[in-house]
mmCIF file of C-alpha atoms and ligand atoms in Angstrom:
data_model
loop_
_atom_site.group_PDB
_atom_site.id
_atom_site.type_symbol
_atom_site.label_atom_id
_atom_site.label_comp_id
_atom_site.label_asym_id
_atom_site.label_seq_id
_atom_site.Cartn_x
_atom_site.Cartn_y
_atom_site.Cartn_z
ATOM 1 C CA UNK A 1 65.134 225.802 87.889
ATOM 2 C CA UNK A 2 64.278 228.343 85.276
ATOM 3 C CA UNK A 3 62.410 228.039 81.800
ATOM 4 C CA UNK A 4 66.063 228.617 80.381
ATOM 5 C CA UNK A 5 67.733 226.021 81.897
ATOM 6 C CA UNK A 6 64.940 223.604 81.197
ATOM 7 C CA UNK A 7 65.363 224.578 77.330
ATOM 8 C CA UNK A 8 69.457 223.974 77.724
ATOM 9 C CA UNK A 9 68.783 220.939 78.980
ATOM 10 C CA UNK A 10 65.878 219.453 77.048
ATOM 11 C CA UNK A 11 65.339 221.773 74.439
ATOM 12 C CA UNK A 12 65.372 220.369 70.664
ATOM 13 C CA UNK A 13 65.212 223.798 68.306
ATOM 14 C CA UNK A 14 66.818 223.606 65.215
ATOM 15 C CA UNK A 15 66.805 219.282 65.211
ATOM 16 C CA UNK A 16 65.027 217.063 63.235
ATOM 17 C CA UNK A 17 63.773 213.823 64.153
ATOM 18 C CA UNK A 18 62.334 211.065 62.056
ATOM 19 C CA UNK A 19 59.758 209.119 63.785
ATOM 20 C CA UNK A 20 59.067 205.423 61.621
ATOM 21 C CA UNK A 21 56.095 204.748 62.528
ATOM 22 C CA UNK A 22 55.072 208.048 63.433
ATOM 23 C CA UNK A 23 51.053 207.436 62.296
ATOM 24 C CA UNK A 24 50.575 205.245 64.789
ATOM 25 C CA UNK A 25 49.426 205.755 68.540
ATOM 26 C CA UNK A 26 52.675 205.580 70.393
ATOM 27 C CA UNK A 27 54.725 206.923 67.754
ATOM 28 C CA UNK A 28 52.287 209.580 67.116
ATOM 29 C CA UNK A 29 52.273 210.812 71.065
ATOM 30 C CA UNK A 30 56.525 210.469 70.339
ATOM 31 C CA UNK A 31 56.224 212.963 67.628
ATOM 32 C CA UNK A 32 53.986 215.418 69.794
ATOM 33 C CA UNK A 33 56.510 215.744 72.444
ATOM 34 C CA UNK A 34 59.321 216.421 70.210
ATOM 35 C CA UNK A 35 57.415 218.918 68.350
ATOM 36 C CA UNK A 36 56.570 220.219 71.477
ATOM 37 C CA UNK A 37 60.277 220.451 72.731
ATOM 38 C CA UNK A 38 61.046 222.262 69.538
ATOM 39 C CA UNK A 39 62.198 219.619 66.638
ATOM 40 C CA UNK A 40 61.062 219.620 63.676
ATOM 41 C CA UNK A 41 59.353 215.996 62.829
ATOM 42 C CA UNK A 42 59.168 213.774 59.993
ATOM 43 C CA UNK A 43 56.497 211.291 60.382
ATOM 44 C CA UNK A 44 57.442 208.443 58.329
ATOM 45 C CA UNK A 45 54.853 205.378 58.360
ATOM 46 C CA UNK A 46 53.463 202.896 55.338
ATOM 47 C CA UNK A 47 50.512 204.880 54.356
ATOM 48 C CA UNK A 48 50.298 208.062 52.963
ATOM 49 C CA UNK A 49 46.505 209.207 54.547
ATOM 50 C CA UNK A 50 47.513 208.503 58.099
ATOM 51 C CA UNK A 51 50.894 210.422 57.800
ATOM 52 C CA UNK A 52 49.054 213.473 56.065
ATOM 53 C CA UNK A 53 47.085 213.347 59.382
ATOM 54 C CA UNK A 54 49.542 212.896 61.747
ATOM 55 C CA UNK A 55 51.385 215.970 59.934
ATOM 56 C CA UNK A 56 47.981 218.279 60.242
ATOM 57 C CA UNK A 57 48.162 217.414 64.112
ATOM 58 C CA UNK A 58 51.523 218.474 64.527
ATOM 59 C CA UNK A 59 51.410 221.502 62.266
ATOM 60 C CA UNK A 60 47.960 222.741 64.360
ATOM 61 C CA UNK A 61 50.299 222.459 67.715
ATOM 62 C CA UNK A 62 52.493 225.303 65.892
ATOM 63 C CA UNK A 63 55.044 222.582 65.336
ATOM 64 C CA UNK A 64 57.331 221.801 62.022
ATOM 65 C CA UNK A 65 56.490 218.714 60.564
ATOM 66 C CA UNK A 66 56.494 216.394 57.053
ATOM 67 C CA UNK A 67 55.868 212.975 56.083
ATOM 68 C CA UNK A 68 57.414 210.665 54.136
ATOM 69 C CA UNK A 69 56.061 206.935 53.163
ATOM 70 C CA UNK A 70 58.208 204.300 54.054
ATOM 71 C CA UNK A 71 57.839 200.407 53.863
ATOM 72 C CA UNK A 72 60.456 199.540 56.320
ATOM 73 C CA UNK A 73 59.986 195.751 55.190
ATOM 74 C CA UNK A 74 62.584 197.001 51.929
ATOM 75 C CA UNK A 75 66.184 198.516 52.889
ATOM 76 C CA UNK A 76 65.663 200.687 49.696
ATOM 77 C CA UNK A 77 62.747 202.182 51.104
ATOM 78 C CA UNK A 78 64.977 202.982 54.187
ATOM 79 C CA UNK A 79 67.575 204.564 52.312
ATOM 80 C CA UNK A 80 64.773 206.669 50.463
ATOM 81 C CA UNK A 81 63.518 207.542 53.739
ATOM 82 C CA UNK A 82 66.810 209.163 54.512
ATOM 83 C CA UNK A 83 67.153 210.698 51.033
ATOM 84 C CA UNK A 84 63.777 212.200 51.050
ATOM 85 C CA UNK A 85 64.483 213.112 55.017
ATOM 86 C CA UNK A 86 67.376 215.004 53.522
ATOM 87 C CA UNK A 87 65.807 217.462 51.206
ATOM 88 C CA UNK A 88 63.744 218.420 53.979
ATOM 89 C CA UNK A 89 66.373 219.204 56.203
ATOM 90 C CA UNK A 90 70.203 219.717 55.922
ATOM 91 C CA UNK A 91 70.622 217.307 58.759
ATOM 92 C CA UNK A 92 68.828 214.150 60.733
ATOM 93 C CA UNK A 93 70.101 214.555 64.667
ATOM 94 C CA UNK A 94 66.974 211.900 65.813
ATOM 95 C CA UNK A 95 65.702 208.633 64.809
ATOM 96 C CA UNK A 96 62.928 206.977 66.796
ATOM 97 C CA UNK A 97 62.281 203.170 65.490
ATOM 98 C CA UNK A 98 58.383 203.152 66.778
ATOM 99 C CA UNK A 99 57.142 200.634 63.768
ATOM 100 C CA UNK A 100 56.076 197.449 64.722
ATOM 101 C CA UNK A 101 53.434 194.754 64.469
ATOM 102 C CA UNK A 102 52.005 191.993 66.850
ATOM 103 C CA UNK A 103 50.387 188.551 66.390
ATOM 104 C CA UNK A 104 49.021 186.138 68.981
ATOM 105 C CA UNK A 105 49.039 182.775 67.734
ATOM 106 C CA UNK A 106 49.243 179.465 69.489
ATOM 107 C CA UNK A 107 53.347 178.881 68.783
ATOM 108 C CA UNK A 108 52.171 175.428 67.150
ATOM 109 C CA UNK A 109 50.288 177.019 64.737
ATOM 110 C CA UNK A 110 52.503 180.026 63.351
ATOM 111 C CA UNK A 111 53.909 179.808 59.613
ATOM 112 C CA UNK A 112 57.325 180.790 58.895
ATOM 113 C CA UNK A 113 55.664 183.697 56.958
ATOM 114 C CA UNK A 114 54.125 184.972 60.651
ATOM 115 C CA UNK A 115 57.364 185.309 62.139
ATOM 116 C CA UNK A 116 59.445 186.644 58.812
ATOM 117 C CA UNK A 117 56.861 189.472 58.673
ATOM 118 C CA UNK A 118 57.337 190.156 62.490
ATOM 119 C CA UNK A 119 61.178 189.674 62.407
ATOM 120 C CA UNK A 120 61.482 191.906 59.243
ATOM 121 C CA UNK A 121 59.327 194.868 60.650
ATOM 122 C CA UNK A 122 60.357 194.575 64.126
ATOM 123 C CA UNK A 123 63.931 193.950 64.266
ATOM 124 C CA UNK A 124 65.466 194.023 60.948
ATOM 125 C CA UNK A 125 64.078 197.013 60.014
ATOM 126 C CA UNK A 126 65.818 198.413 63.159
ATOM 127 C CA UNK A 127 69.156 197.122 62.321
ATOM 128 C CA UNK A 128 68.468 198.903 58.600
ATOM 129 C CA UNK A 129 67.542 201.783 60.048
ATOM 130 C CA UNK A 130 70.434 202.144 62.550
ATOM 131 C CA UNK A 131 72.733 201.543 59.657
ATOM 132 C CA UNK A 132 71.364 203.717 57.622
ATOM 133 C CA UNK A 133 70.553 206.568 59.626
ATOM 134 C CA UNK A 134 73.602 205.700 61.604
ATOM 135 C CA UNK A 135 76.208 206.243 58.627
ATOM 136 C CA UNK A 136 74.350 209.767 57.917
ATOM 137 C CA UNK A 137 74.916 210.783 61.673
ATOM 138 C CA UNK A 138 78.627 209.562 61.921
ATOM 139 C CA UNK A 139 78.879 211.782 58.886
ATOM 140 C CA UNK A 140 77.313 214.977 59.934
ATOM 141 C CA UNK A 141 79.066 214.776 63.325
ATOM 142 C CA UNK A 142 76.666 212.787 65.934
ATOM 143 C CA UNK A 143 72.964 212.031 66.854
ATOM 144 C CA UNK A 144 70.501 210.368 68.924
ATOM 145 C CA UNK A 145 68.784 207.032 68.194
ATOM 146 C CA UNK A 146 65.778 205.594 70.253
ATOM 147 C CA UNK A 147 64.528 202.106 69.469
ATOM 148 C CA UNK A 148 60.903 201.168 70.544
ATOM 149 C CA UNK A 149 61.404 197.687 72.784
ATOM 150 C CA UNK A 150 58.481 196.362 74.997
ATOM 151 C CA UNK A 151 58.127 194.767 78.447
ATOM 152 C CA UNK A 152 58.622 191.307 76.332
ATOM 153 C CA UNK A 153 62.136 192.853 75.487
ATOM 154 C CA UNK A 154 62.637 191.201 79.251
ATOM 155 C CA UNK A 155 59.732 188.664 79.280
ATOM 156 C CA UNK A 156 58.544 186.066 77.063
ATOM 157 C CA UNK A 157 54.690 186.901 77.271
ATOM 158 C CA UNK A 158 52.317 183.706 76.135
ATOM 159 C CA UNK A 159 50.649 183.819 72.800
ATOM 160 C CA UNK A 160 52.737 186.800 71.558
ATOM 161 C CA UNK A 161 56.048 184.420 71.492
ATOM 162 C CA UNK A 162 57.383 185.811 68.050
ATOM 163 C CA UNK A 163 56.883 189.371 69.126
ATOM 164 C CA UNK A 164 58.973 188.535 72.399
ATOM 165 C CA UNK A 165 61.976 187.334 70.556
ATOM 166 C CA UNK A 166 61.876 190.167 68.211
ATOM 167 C CA UNK A 167 61.818 192.717 70.784
ATOM 168 C CA UNK A 168 64.470 190.926 73.121
ATOM 169 C CA UNK A 169 66.502 191.129 70.126
ATOM 170 C CA UNK A 170 65.612 194.992 69.481
ATOM 171 C CA UNK A 171 67.666 195.528 73.374
ATOM 172 C CA UNK A 172 70.109 193.459 72.540
ATOM 173 C CA UNK A 173 70.767 195.033 69.234
ATOM 174 C CA UNK A 174 70.457 198.626 71.195
ATOM 175 C CA UNK A 175 73.424 197.720 73.561
ATOM 176 C CA UNK A 176 75.509 196.459 70.665
ATOM 177 C CA UNK A 177 74.771 199.318 68.212
ATOM 178 C CA UNK A 178 75.418 201.711 71.404
ATOM 179 C CA UNK A 179 79.027 200.573 71.549
ATOM 180 C CA UNK A 180 79.518 200.437 67.851
ATOM 181 C CA UNK A 181 78.327 204.406 68.109
ATOM 182 C CA UNK A 182 79.658 205.317 71.370
ATOM 183 C CA UNK A 183 82.547 207.219 70.016
ATOM 184 C CA UNK A 184 81.052 208.729 67.213
ATOM 185 C CA UNK A 185 78.993 210.988 69.010
ATOM 186 C CA UNK A 186 75.675 209.088 68.506
ATOM 187 C CA UNK A 187 73.820 207.502 71.767
ATOM 188 C CA UNK A 188 71.632 204.580 70.943
ATOM 189 C CA UNK A 189 68.797 203.660 73.551
ATOM 190 C CA UNK A 190 65.382 201.776 73.875
ATOM 191 C CA UNK A 191 62.156 202.403 75.871
ATOM 192 C CA UNK A 192 60.246 199.588 76.700
ATOM 193 C CA UNK A 193 56.411 200.749 77.244
ATOM 194 C CA UNK A 194 54.281 198.268 79.402
ATOM 195 C CA UNK A 195 50.725 198.224 78.285
ATOM 196 C CA UNK A 196 49.063 201.021 76.168
ATOM 197 C CA UNK A 197 45.213 200.558 74.472
ATOM 198 C CA UNK A 198 46.509 200.599 70.631
ATOM 199 C CA UNK A 199 44.867 199.025 67.740
ATOM 200 C CA UNK A 200 47.284 196.373 67.168
ATOM 201 C CA UNK A 201 47.060 194.966 71.323
ATOM 202 C CA UNK A 202 43.084 194.838 70.598
ATOM 203 C CA UNK A 203 43.868 191.565 68.452
ATOM 204 C CA UNK A 204 45.423 189.941 71.688
ATOM 205 C CA UNK A 205 43.679 191.547 74.381
ATOM 206 C CA UNK A 206 40.971 189.383 75.931
ATOM 207 C CA UNK A 207 39.412 190.126 78.793
ATOM 208 C CA UNK A 208 41.290 187.261 80.838
ATOM 209 C CA UNK A 209 44.717 189.108 79.390
ATOM 210 C CA UNK A 210 43.606 192.344 80.339
ATOM 211 C CA UNK A 211 43.019 190.815 83.941
ATOM 212 C CA UNK A 212 46.563 189.742 84.316
ATOM 213 C CA UNK A 213 48.119 192.685 83.125
ATOM 214 C CA UNK A 214 45.896 194.814 85.885
ATOM 215 C CA UNK A 215 46.845 191.915 88.377
ATOM 216 C CA UNK A 216 50.641 192.162 87.069
ATOM 217 C CA UNK A 217 50.779 195.809 87.107
ATOM 218 C CA UNK A 218 51.569 197.418 90.192
ATOM 219 C CA UNK A 219 49.797 200.728 89.005
ATOM 220 C CA UNK A 220 46.467 199.144 88.131
ATOM 221 C CA UNK A 221 46.143 200.644 84.697
ATOM 222 C CA UNK A 222 47.510 201.045 81.461
ATOM 223 C CA UNK A 223 49.412 203.920 80.089
ATOM 224 C CA UNK A 224 48.643 206.769 77.909
ATOM 225 C CA UNK A 225 50.734 207.579 74.900
ATOM 226 C CA UNK A 226 51.922 210.684 75.904
ATOM 227 C CA UNK A 227 53.516 209.117 79.473
ATOM 228 C CA UNK A 228 56.284 207.736 77.180
ATOM 229 C CA UNK A 229 57.599 211.537 76.196
ATOM 230 C CA UNK A 230 59.564 212.456 79.425
ATOM 231 C CA UNK A 231 61.672 209.424 78.830
ATOM 232 C CA UNK A 232 61.659 210.300 75.097
ATOM 233 C CA UNK A 233 62.650 213.799 75.657
ATOM 234 C CA UNK A 234 65.304 212.557 78.264
ATOM 235 C CA UNK A 235 66.945 210.263 75.929
ATOM 236 C CA UNK A 236 67.196 212.607 72.798
ATOM 237 C CA UNK A 237 68.237 215.895 74.909
ATOM 238 C CA UNK A 238 70.719 217.615 73.838
ATOM 239 C CA UNK A 239 72.308 217.739 77.786
ATOM 240 C CA UNK A 240 70.114 216.057 80.413
ATOM 241 C CA UNK A 241 71.165 212.733 78.883
ATOM 242 C CA UNK A 242 73.911 213.612 77.195
ATOM 243 C CA UNK A 243 76.239 210.516 79.229
ATOM 244 C CA UNK A 244 73.062 208.091 78.431
ATOM 245 C CA UNK A 245 73.381 205.355 76.021
ATOM 246 C CA UNK A 246 73.071 201.699 75.792
ATOM 247 C CA UNK A 247 70.494 201.375 78.588
ATOM 248 C CA UNK A 248 66.593 201.263 78.012
ATOM 249 C CA UNK A 249 63.965 202.774 80.126
ATOM 250 C CA UNK A 250 60.742 200.687 81.159
ATOM 251 C CA UNK A 251 57.328 203.000 81.010
ATOM 252 C CA UNK A 252 55.236 200.016 82.077
ATOM 253 C CA UNK A 253 53.799 201.110 85.673
ATOM 254 C CA UNK A 254 55.803 198.671 87.482
ATOM 255 C CA UNK A 255 54.932 195.597 85.668
ATOM 256 C CA UNK A 256 58.683 194.604 85.226
ATOM 257 C CA UNK A 257 59.754 195.335 88.578
ATOM 258 C CA UNK A 258 56.850 193.460 89.937
ATOM 259 C CA UNK A 259 57.668 190.420 87.569
ATOM 260 C CA UNK A 260 61.188 190.201 88.859
HETATM 261 N N1 NAD B 301 50.794 199.480 72.437
HETATM 262 C C1 NAD B 301 51.200 199.050 73.765
HETATM 263 O O1 NAD B 301 50.720 198.367 74.378
HETATM 264 C C2 NAD B 301 52.650 198.843 73.298
HETATM 265 C C3 NAD B 301 53.629 198.117 74.178
HETATM 266 C C4 NAD B 301 54.957 198.218 73.841
HETATM 267 C C5 NAD B 301 55.667 198.016 73.100
HETATM 268 N N2 NAD B 301 54.860 199.020 71.873
HETATM 269 C C6 NAD B 301 55.757 199.175 70.551
HETATM 270 O O2 NAD B 301 55.500 200.290 70.089
HETATM 271 C C7 NAD B 301 55.646 200.348 68.983
HETATM 272 C C8 NAD B 301 54.263 201.399 68.090
HETATM 273 O O3 NAD B 301 53.029 200.509 68.920
HETATM 274 P P1 NAD B 301 51.731 201.287 68.490
HETATM 275 O O4 NAD B 301 50.885 200.554 69.882
HETATM 276 O O5 NAD B 301 51.949 202.795 68.486
HETATM 277 O O6 NAD B 301 50.870 200.264 67.573
HETATM 278 P P2 NAD B 301 50.446 200.858 65.958
HETATM 279 O O7 NAD B 301 49.939 199.863 65.431
HETATM 280 O O8 NAD B 301 49.546 202.216 66.450
HETATM 281 O O9 NAD B 301 51.829 201.846 65.639
HETATM 282 C C9 NAD B 301 52.613 200.802 64.448
HETATM 283 C C10 NAD B 301 52.672 201.826 63.488
HETATM 284 O O10 NAD B 301 53.909 201.031 62.775
HETATM 285 C C11 NAD B 301 53.474 200.976 61.281
HETATM 286 N N3 NAD B 301 54.104 199.909 60.688
HETATM 287 C C12 NAD B 301 53.845 198.747 60.330
HETATM 288 N N4 NAD B 301 54.398 198.067 59.760
HETATM 289 C C13 NAD B 301 55.155 198.947 58.836
HETATM 290 C C14 NAD B 301 55.952 198.906 57.715
HETATM 291 N N5 NAD B 301 56.022 197.727 56.744
HETATM 292 N N6 NAD B 301 56.399 200.300 57.393
HETATM 293 C C15 NAD B 301 56.072 201.399 57.650
HETATM 294 N N7 NAD B 301 55.638 201.407 59.014
HETATM 295 C C16 NAD B 301 54.910 200.283 59.425
HETATM 296 C C17 NAD B 301 51.842 201.018 61.177
HETATM 297 O O11 NAD B 301 51.630 201.752 60.103
HETATM 298 C C18 NAD B 301 51.453 202.076 62.493
HETATM 299 O O12 NAD B 301 51.648 203.637 62.114
HETATM 300 C C19 NAD B 301 55.763 198.915 68.354
HETATM 301 O O13 NAD B 301 56.960 198.704 68.093
HETATM 302 C C20 NAD B 301 55.197 198.090 69.393
HETATM 303 O O14 NAD B 301 55.589 197.013 68.927
HETATM 304 C C21 NAD B 301 53.631 199.067 71.994
#
């Protein structure tokens, strides 16, 4: 298998990807994978400074990158993200929805505000971004969307019940939107990561929980963010993944397989 063959199957030269949550731990790794495959990346995240840092790193890798600040709790902000991205590139071929928040609390202590915040960022924003960018992609002749789910898309893990509900819905939404967009040349899939050490996890990762995760993960370790890149590149690839839509890839060291 030659380098030219792999480039044809997986290469993203000339394509632009918007990565929402691109300044985060997993989003950052996905941005690095996309630029290494030849895409121009627009890092879309809440705060300017982490976005700028991410763009610097991508540029140092030899990639083409820019950033747009977005607050995905607002539809207007998502619409501005598309408009600002189109100032950077004529067309957006790839959208990755990777913004997400988590909170660990007892069911009876949680407030409506906790619930609304998690649903707005993890779920409603995915609906809105699929709609806003989907319209553009239909007009432009096609595209690829990847939503980031979780092992909690399949399993209701304790204490992170609102998060689990949001991620289960993200997976179902992904399947629905894939059907809506299939004949319009847009493929829509999800990646469901297992456990990756990241800032938002530290709040909920007690030693007991870490022990449980290790016990439940056949590979007996956390994931490394870069280990998500292979799944992403398959799902957004021009040829290798061209008949794949409405599904998900678990990248979880076997956690879900061991559970069922
Ligand atoms: N780390 C894990 O183990 C793990 C496992 C499964 C799924 N995930 C999912 O992966 C995604 C990335 O998580 P991560 O671990 O890299 O966490 P992270 O906190 O490093 O990244 C999340 C990003 O989302 C951004 N964000 C939050 N609210 C936003 C808003 N209102 N508008 C725009 N951006 C906003 C944050 O600024 C941050 O950069 C999330 O959807 C998360 O649920 C993570």
